[in-house]
Short mmCIF file of C-alpha atoms and ligand atoms in Angstrom, two decimals:
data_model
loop_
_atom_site.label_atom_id
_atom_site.label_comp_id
_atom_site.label_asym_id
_atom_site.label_seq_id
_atom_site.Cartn_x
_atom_site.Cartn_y
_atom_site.Cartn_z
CA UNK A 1 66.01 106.56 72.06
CA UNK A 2 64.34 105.57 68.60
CA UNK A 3 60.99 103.98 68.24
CA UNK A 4 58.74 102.91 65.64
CA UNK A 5 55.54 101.41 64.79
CA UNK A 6 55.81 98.38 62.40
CA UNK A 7 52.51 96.99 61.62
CA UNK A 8 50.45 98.65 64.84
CA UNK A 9 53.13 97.22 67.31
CA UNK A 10 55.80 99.65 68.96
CA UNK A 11 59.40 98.56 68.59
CA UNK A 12 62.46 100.13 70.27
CA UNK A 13 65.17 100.69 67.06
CA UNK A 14 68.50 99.82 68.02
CA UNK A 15 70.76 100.30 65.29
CA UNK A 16 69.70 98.51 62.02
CA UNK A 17 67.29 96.48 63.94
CA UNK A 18 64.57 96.43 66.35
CA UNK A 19 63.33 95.07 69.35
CA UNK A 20 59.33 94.43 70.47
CA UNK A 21 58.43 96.65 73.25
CA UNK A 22 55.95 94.03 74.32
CA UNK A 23 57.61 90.88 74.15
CA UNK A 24 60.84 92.25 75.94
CA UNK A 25 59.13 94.02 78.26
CA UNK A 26 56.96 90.62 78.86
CA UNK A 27 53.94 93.04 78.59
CA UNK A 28 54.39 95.52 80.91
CA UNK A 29 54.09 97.92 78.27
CA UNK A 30 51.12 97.95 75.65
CA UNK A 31 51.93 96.43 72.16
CA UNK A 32 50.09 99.69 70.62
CA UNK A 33 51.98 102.46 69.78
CA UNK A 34 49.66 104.83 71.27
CA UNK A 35 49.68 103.87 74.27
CA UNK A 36 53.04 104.31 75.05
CA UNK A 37 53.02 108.37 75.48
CA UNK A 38 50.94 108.51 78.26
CA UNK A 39 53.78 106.62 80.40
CA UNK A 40 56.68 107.69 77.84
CA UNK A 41 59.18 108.99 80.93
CA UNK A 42 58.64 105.45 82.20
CA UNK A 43 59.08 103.81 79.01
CA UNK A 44 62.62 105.46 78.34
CA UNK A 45 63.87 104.43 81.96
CA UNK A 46 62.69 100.79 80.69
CA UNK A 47 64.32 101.28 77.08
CA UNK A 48 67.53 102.46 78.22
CA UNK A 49 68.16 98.50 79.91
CA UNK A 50 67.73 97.85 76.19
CA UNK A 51 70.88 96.97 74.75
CA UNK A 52 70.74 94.78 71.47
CA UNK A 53 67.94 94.52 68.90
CA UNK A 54 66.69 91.28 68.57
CA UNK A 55 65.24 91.63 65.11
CA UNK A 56 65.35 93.73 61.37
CA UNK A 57 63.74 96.93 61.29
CA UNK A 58 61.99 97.57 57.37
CA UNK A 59 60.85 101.53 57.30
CA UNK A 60 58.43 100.08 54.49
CA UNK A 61 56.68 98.12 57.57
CA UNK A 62 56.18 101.06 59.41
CA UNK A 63 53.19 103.48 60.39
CA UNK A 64 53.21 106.56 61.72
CA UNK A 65 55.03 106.35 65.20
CA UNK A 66 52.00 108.20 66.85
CA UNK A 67 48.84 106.77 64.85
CA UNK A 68 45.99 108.45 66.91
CA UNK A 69 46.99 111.42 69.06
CA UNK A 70 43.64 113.71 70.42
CA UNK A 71 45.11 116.67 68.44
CA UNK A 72 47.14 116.91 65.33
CA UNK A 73 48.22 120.97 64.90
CA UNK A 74 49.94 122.26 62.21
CA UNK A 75 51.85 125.46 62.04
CA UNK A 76 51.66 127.64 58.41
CA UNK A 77 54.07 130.31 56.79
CA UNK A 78 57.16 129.11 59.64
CA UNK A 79 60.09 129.90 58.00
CA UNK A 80 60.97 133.46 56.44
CA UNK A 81 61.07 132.78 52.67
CA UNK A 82 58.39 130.02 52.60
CA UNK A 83 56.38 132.88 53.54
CA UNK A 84 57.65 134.90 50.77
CA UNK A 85 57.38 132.33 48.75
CA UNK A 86 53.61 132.02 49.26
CA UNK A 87 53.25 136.11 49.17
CA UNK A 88 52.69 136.90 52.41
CA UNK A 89 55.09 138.88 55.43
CA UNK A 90 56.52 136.95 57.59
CA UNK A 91 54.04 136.18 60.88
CA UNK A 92 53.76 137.95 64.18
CA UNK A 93 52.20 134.79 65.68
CA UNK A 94 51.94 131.19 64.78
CA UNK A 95 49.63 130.47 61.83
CA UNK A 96 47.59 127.41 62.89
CA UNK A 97 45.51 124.63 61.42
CA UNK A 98 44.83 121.04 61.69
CA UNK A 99 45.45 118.02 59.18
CA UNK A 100 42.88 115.06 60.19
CA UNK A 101 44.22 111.26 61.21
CA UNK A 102 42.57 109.52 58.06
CA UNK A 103 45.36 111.65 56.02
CA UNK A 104 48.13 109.44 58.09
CA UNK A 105 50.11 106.96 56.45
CA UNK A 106 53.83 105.52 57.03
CA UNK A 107 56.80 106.87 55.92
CA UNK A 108 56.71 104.73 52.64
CA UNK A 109 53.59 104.95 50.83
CA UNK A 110 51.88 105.45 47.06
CA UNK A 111 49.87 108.89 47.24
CA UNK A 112 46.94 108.62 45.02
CA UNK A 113 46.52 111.89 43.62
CA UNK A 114 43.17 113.91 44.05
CA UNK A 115 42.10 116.48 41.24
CA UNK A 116 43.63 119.83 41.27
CA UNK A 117 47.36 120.45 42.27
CA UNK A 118 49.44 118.70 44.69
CA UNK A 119 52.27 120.29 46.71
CA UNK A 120 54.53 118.97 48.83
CA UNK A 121 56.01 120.10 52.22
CA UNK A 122 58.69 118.63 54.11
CA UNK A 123 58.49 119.08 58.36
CA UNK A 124 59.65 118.32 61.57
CA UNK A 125 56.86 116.57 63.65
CA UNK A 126 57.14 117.17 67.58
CA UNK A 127 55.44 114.44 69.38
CA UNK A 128 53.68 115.63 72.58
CA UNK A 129 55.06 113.57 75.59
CA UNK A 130 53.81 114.98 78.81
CA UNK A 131 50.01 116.99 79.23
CA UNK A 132 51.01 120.83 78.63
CA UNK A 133 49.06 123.39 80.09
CA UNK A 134 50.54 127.22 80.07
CA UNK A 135 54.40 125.91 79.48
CA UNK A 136 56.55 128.70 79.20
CA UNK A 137 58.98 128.65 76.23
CA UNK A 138 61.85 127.77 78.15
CA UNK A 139 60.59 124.45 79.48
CA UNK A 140 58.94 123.43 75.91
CA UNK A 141 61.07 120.50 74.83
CA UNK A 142 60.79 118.80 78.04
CA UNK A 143 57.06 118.15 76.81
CA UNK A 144 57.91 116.72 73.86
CA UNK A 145 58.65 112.87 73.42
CA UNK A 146 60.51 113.16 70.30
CA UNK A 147 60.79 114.65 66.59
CA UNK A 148 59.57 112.63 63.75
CA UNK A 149 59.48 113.19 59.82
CA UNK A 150 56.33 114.44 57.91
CA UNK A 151 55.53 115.53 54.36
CA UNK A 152 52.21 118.30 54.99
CA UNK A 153 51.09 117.42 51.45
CA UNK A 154 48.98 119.69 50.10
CA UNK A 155 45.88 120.28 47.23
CA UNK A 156 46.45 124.16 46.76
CA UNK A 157 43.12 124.47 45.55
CA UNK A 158 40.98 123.37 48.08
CA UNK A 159 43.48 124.45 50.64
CA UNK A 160 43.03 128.17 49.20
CA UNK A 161 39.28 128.14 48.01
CA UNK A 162 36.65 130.47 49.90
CA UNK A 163 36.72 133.97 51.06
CA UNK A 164 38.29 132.82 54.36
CA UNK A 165 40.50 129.27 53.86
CA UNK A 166 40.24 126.97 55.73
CA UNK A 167 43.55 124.56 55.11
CA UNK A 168 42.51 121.11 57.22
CA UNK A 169 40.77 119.58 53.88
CA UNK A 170 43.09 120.49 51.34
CA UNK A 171 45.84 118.99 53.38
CA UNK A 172 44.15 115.44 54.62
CA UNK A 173 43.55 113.61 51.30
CA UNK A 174 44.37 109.75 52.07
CA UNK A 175 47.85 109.65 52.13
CA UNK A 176 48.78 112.82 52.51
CA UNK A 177 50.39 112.49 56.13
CA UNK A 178 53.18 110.41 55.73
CA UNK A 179 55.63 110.09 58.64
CA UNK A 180 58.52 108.28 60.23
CA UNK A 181 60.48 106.21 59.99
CA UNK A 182 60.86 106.50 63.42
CA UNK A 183 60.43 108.96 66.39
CA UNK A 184 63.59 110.13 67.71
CA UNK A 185 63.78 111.80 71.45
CA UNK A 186 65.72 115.06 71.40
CA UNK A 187 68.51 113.97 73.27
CA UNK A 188 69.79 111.64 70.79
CA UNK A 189 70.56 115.12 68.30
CA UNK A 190 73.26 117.28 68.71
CA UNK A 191 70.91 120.33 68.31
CA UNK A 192 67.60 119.66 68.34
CA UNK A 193 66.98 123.57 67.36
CA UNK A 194 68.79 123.07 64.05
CA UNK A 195 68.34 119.95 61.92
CA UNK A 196 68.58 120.09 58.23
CA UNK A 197 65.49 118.67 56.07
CA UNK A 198 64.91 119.00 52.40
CA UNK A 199 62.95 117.06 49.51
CA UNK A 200 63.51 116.30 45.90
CA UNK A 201 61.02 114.84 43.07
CA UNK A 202 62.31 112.42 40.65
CA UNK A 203 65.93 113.63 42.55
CA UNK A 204 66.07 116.80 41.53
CA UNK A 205 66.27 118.53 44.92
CA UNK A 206 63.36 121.15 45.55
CA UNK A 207 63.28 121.91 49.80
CA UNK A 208 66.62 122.06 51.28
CA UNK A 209 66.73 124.00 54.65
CA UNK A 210 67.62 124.42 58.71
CA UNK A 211 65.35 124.23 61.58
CA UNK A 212 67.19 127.09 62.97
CA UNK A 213 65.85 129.37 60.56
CA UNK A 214 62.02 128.75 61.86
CA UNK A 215 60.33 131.54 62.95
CA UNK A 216 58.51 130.16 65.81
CA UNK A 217 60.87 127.59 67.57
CA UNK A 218 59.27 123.81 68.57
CA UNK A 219 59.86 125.02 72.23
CA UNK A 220 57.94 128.44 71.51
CA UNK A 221 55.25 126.50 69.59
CA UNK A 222 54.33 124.08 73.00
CA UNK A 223 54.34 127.64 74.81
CA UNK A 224 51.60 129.25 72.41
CA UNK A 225 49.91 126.20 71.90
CA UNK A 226 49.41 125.48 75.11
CA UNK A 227 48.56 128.67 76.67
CA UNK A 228 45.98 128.10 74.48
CA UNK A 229 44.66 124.21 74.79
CA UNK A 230 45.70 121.89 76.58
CA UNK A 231 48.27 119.63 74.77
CA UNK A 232 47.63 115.50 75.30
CA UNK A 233 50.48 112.92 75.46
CA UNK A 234 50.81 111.55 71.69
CA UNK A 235 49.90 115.06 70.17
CA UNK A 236 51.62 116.41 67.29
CA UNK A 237 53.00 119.17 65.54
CA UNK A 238 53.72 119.96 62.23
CA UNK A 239 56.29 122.96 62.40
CA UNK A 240 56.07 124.29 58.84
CA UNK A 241 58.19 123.64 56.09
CA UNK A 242 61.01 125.65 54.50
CA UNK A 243 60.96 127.16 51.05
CA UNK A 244 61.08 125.24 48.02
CA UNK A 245 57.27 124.53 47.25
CA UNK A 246 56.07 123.76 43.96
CA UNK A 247 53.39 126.78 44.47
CA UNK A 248 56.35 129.20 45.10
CA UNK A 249 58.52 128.18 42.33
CA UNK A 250 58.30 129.94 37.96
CA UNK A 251 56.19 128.45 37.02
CA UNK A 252 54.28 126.16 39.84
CA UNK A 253 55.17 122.43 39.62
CA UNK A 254 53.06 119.93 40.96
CA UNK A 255 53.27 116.33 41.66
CA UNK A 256 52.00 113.59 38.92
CA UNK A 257 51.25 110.13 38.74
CA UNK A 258 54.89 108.27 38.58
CA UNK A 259 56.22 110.81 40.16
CA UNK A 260 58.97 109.69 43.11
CA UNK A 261 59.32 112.09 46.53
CA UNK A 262 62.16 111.58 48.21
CA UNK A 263 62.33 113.94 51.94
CA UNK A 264 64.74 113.88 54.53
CA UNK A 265 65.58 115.02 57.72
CA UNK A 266 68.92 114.46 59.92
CA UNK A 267 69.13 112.38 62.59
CA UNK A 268 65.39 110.97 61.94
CA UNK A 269 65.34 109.27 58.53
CA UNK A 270 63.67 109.55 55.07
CA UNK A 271 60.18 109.09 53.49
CA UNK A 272 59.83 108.06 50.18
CA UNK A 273 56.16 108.55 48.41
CA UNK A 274 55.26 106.95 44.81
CA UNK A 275 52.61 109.39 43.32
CA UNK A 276 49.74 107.26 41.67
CA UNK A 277 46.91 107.70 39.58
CA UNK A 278 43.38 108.27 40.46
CA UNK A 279 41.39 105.70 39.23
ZN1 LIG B 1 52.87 122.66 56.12
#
């Protein structure tokens, strides 16, 4: 199953199209977006009657597929040479921080650019879809609705200024959570473990990697996280992104205004951001 949110209403995508959850379902399920993880195993028993879309689907309509979870986590240094990449060893444990909800935009959107030196980071966003306390790592993707697209855009200077960083500011700028186009459940993949996303700028390809080759797993992730906190329907997870940065790379690039990112991930879609001028 594939859903979006096109202007604050959920539709089921069928194909090229779409249908409203709310209309078709004659309102036994919320027009919002949100609401629709706190009943999702419900939902999908409803979608799957579903057959044909009943109107277009336009990714530059769409928001974020969940606009307001309790809890947005991100997970730092995730994949073996992005680590590298940004100096360090590779991580014993998850490296975890936050992005904030007024960073969230759709999956087509202009960036304006802050002062200082933007980054960009493609990554697979897991949607929480069931409350998970203490999951062990074997039952992790059964608490998780689906797998959206995200760019974890980044201003490497606030993100690394102060004896101790702290990355949540640096990395919630307006605009700098873009996701979608839609959120895809992990049975419609082949592997859900190994999808391949990249990014170029201006298309010249800079990310281009495998899920497979993160070091902490989106099943292992729901396990730590959760023995942790407790993880709320609608939740999400940024799982890192592979190398390719434009802080890793001889010299740094960063994004300027004009500037076109394109990212990708199979099986879920593409975001494109326009990068504009402060004014
Ligand atoms: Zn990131």
């Amino acid at each position: 199953m594939r859903i979006a949110n096109v202007k604050g209403r959920l539709k089921l995508v069928i194909g090229d199209g779409a249908v409203d959850v709310a209309k078709a379902s004659n309102a036994r399920f919320d027009a919002s977006p949100h609401a629709i993880y706190d009943r999702f195993d419900e939902f999908k028993q409803w979608a799957a009657t579903i057959e044909t879309a009943d109107e277009a689907f336009a990714a530059q309509d769409a928001g974020p597929p969940s606009p307001f979870p309790t809890q947005v986590f991100a997970i730092g240094l995730n994949y073996v040479d992005h680590a590298a990449e940004s100096g360090f060893q590779p991580p014993t444990k998850p490296v975890v921080f936050t992005k904030y909800v007024s960073a969230f935009s759709g999956p087509v959107s202009d960036v304006v650019l802050p002062q200082g030196s933007v980054d960009w980071e493609i990554e697979v966003v897991a949607v929480i879809g069931t409350i998970a306390n203490a999951v062990p790592v074997e039952r992790g993707w059964d608490f998780v609705a689906g797998l959206t697209a995200g760019q974890d855009i980044s201003e490497r200077e606030l993100q690394r200024s102060g004896p101790a960083p702290q990355f949540g500011l640096g990395k919630s700028f307006a605009g700098f959570a873009p996701m979608g186009p839609v959120l895809v459940t992990p049975d419609e993949f082949d592997n859900a473990d190994d999808l391949a996303l990249g990014c170029a700028v201006n298309g010249e390809t800079m990310q281009s990697g495998q899920t497979r080759d993160m070091i902490f797993s989106v099943p292992t992730l729901v396990s730590y996280l959760s023995n942790v906190v407790t993880l709320y329907p609608g939740d999400l997870i940024f799982t890192g992104t592979p190398p390719g940065v434009g802080m890793g790379r001889t010299p740094p690039r960063y994004l300027h205004a004009g500037d076109r990112l394109h990212s990708w991930i199979e099986g879920i879609g593409d975001l494109h951001q326009h990068c504009v001028e402060r004014r």
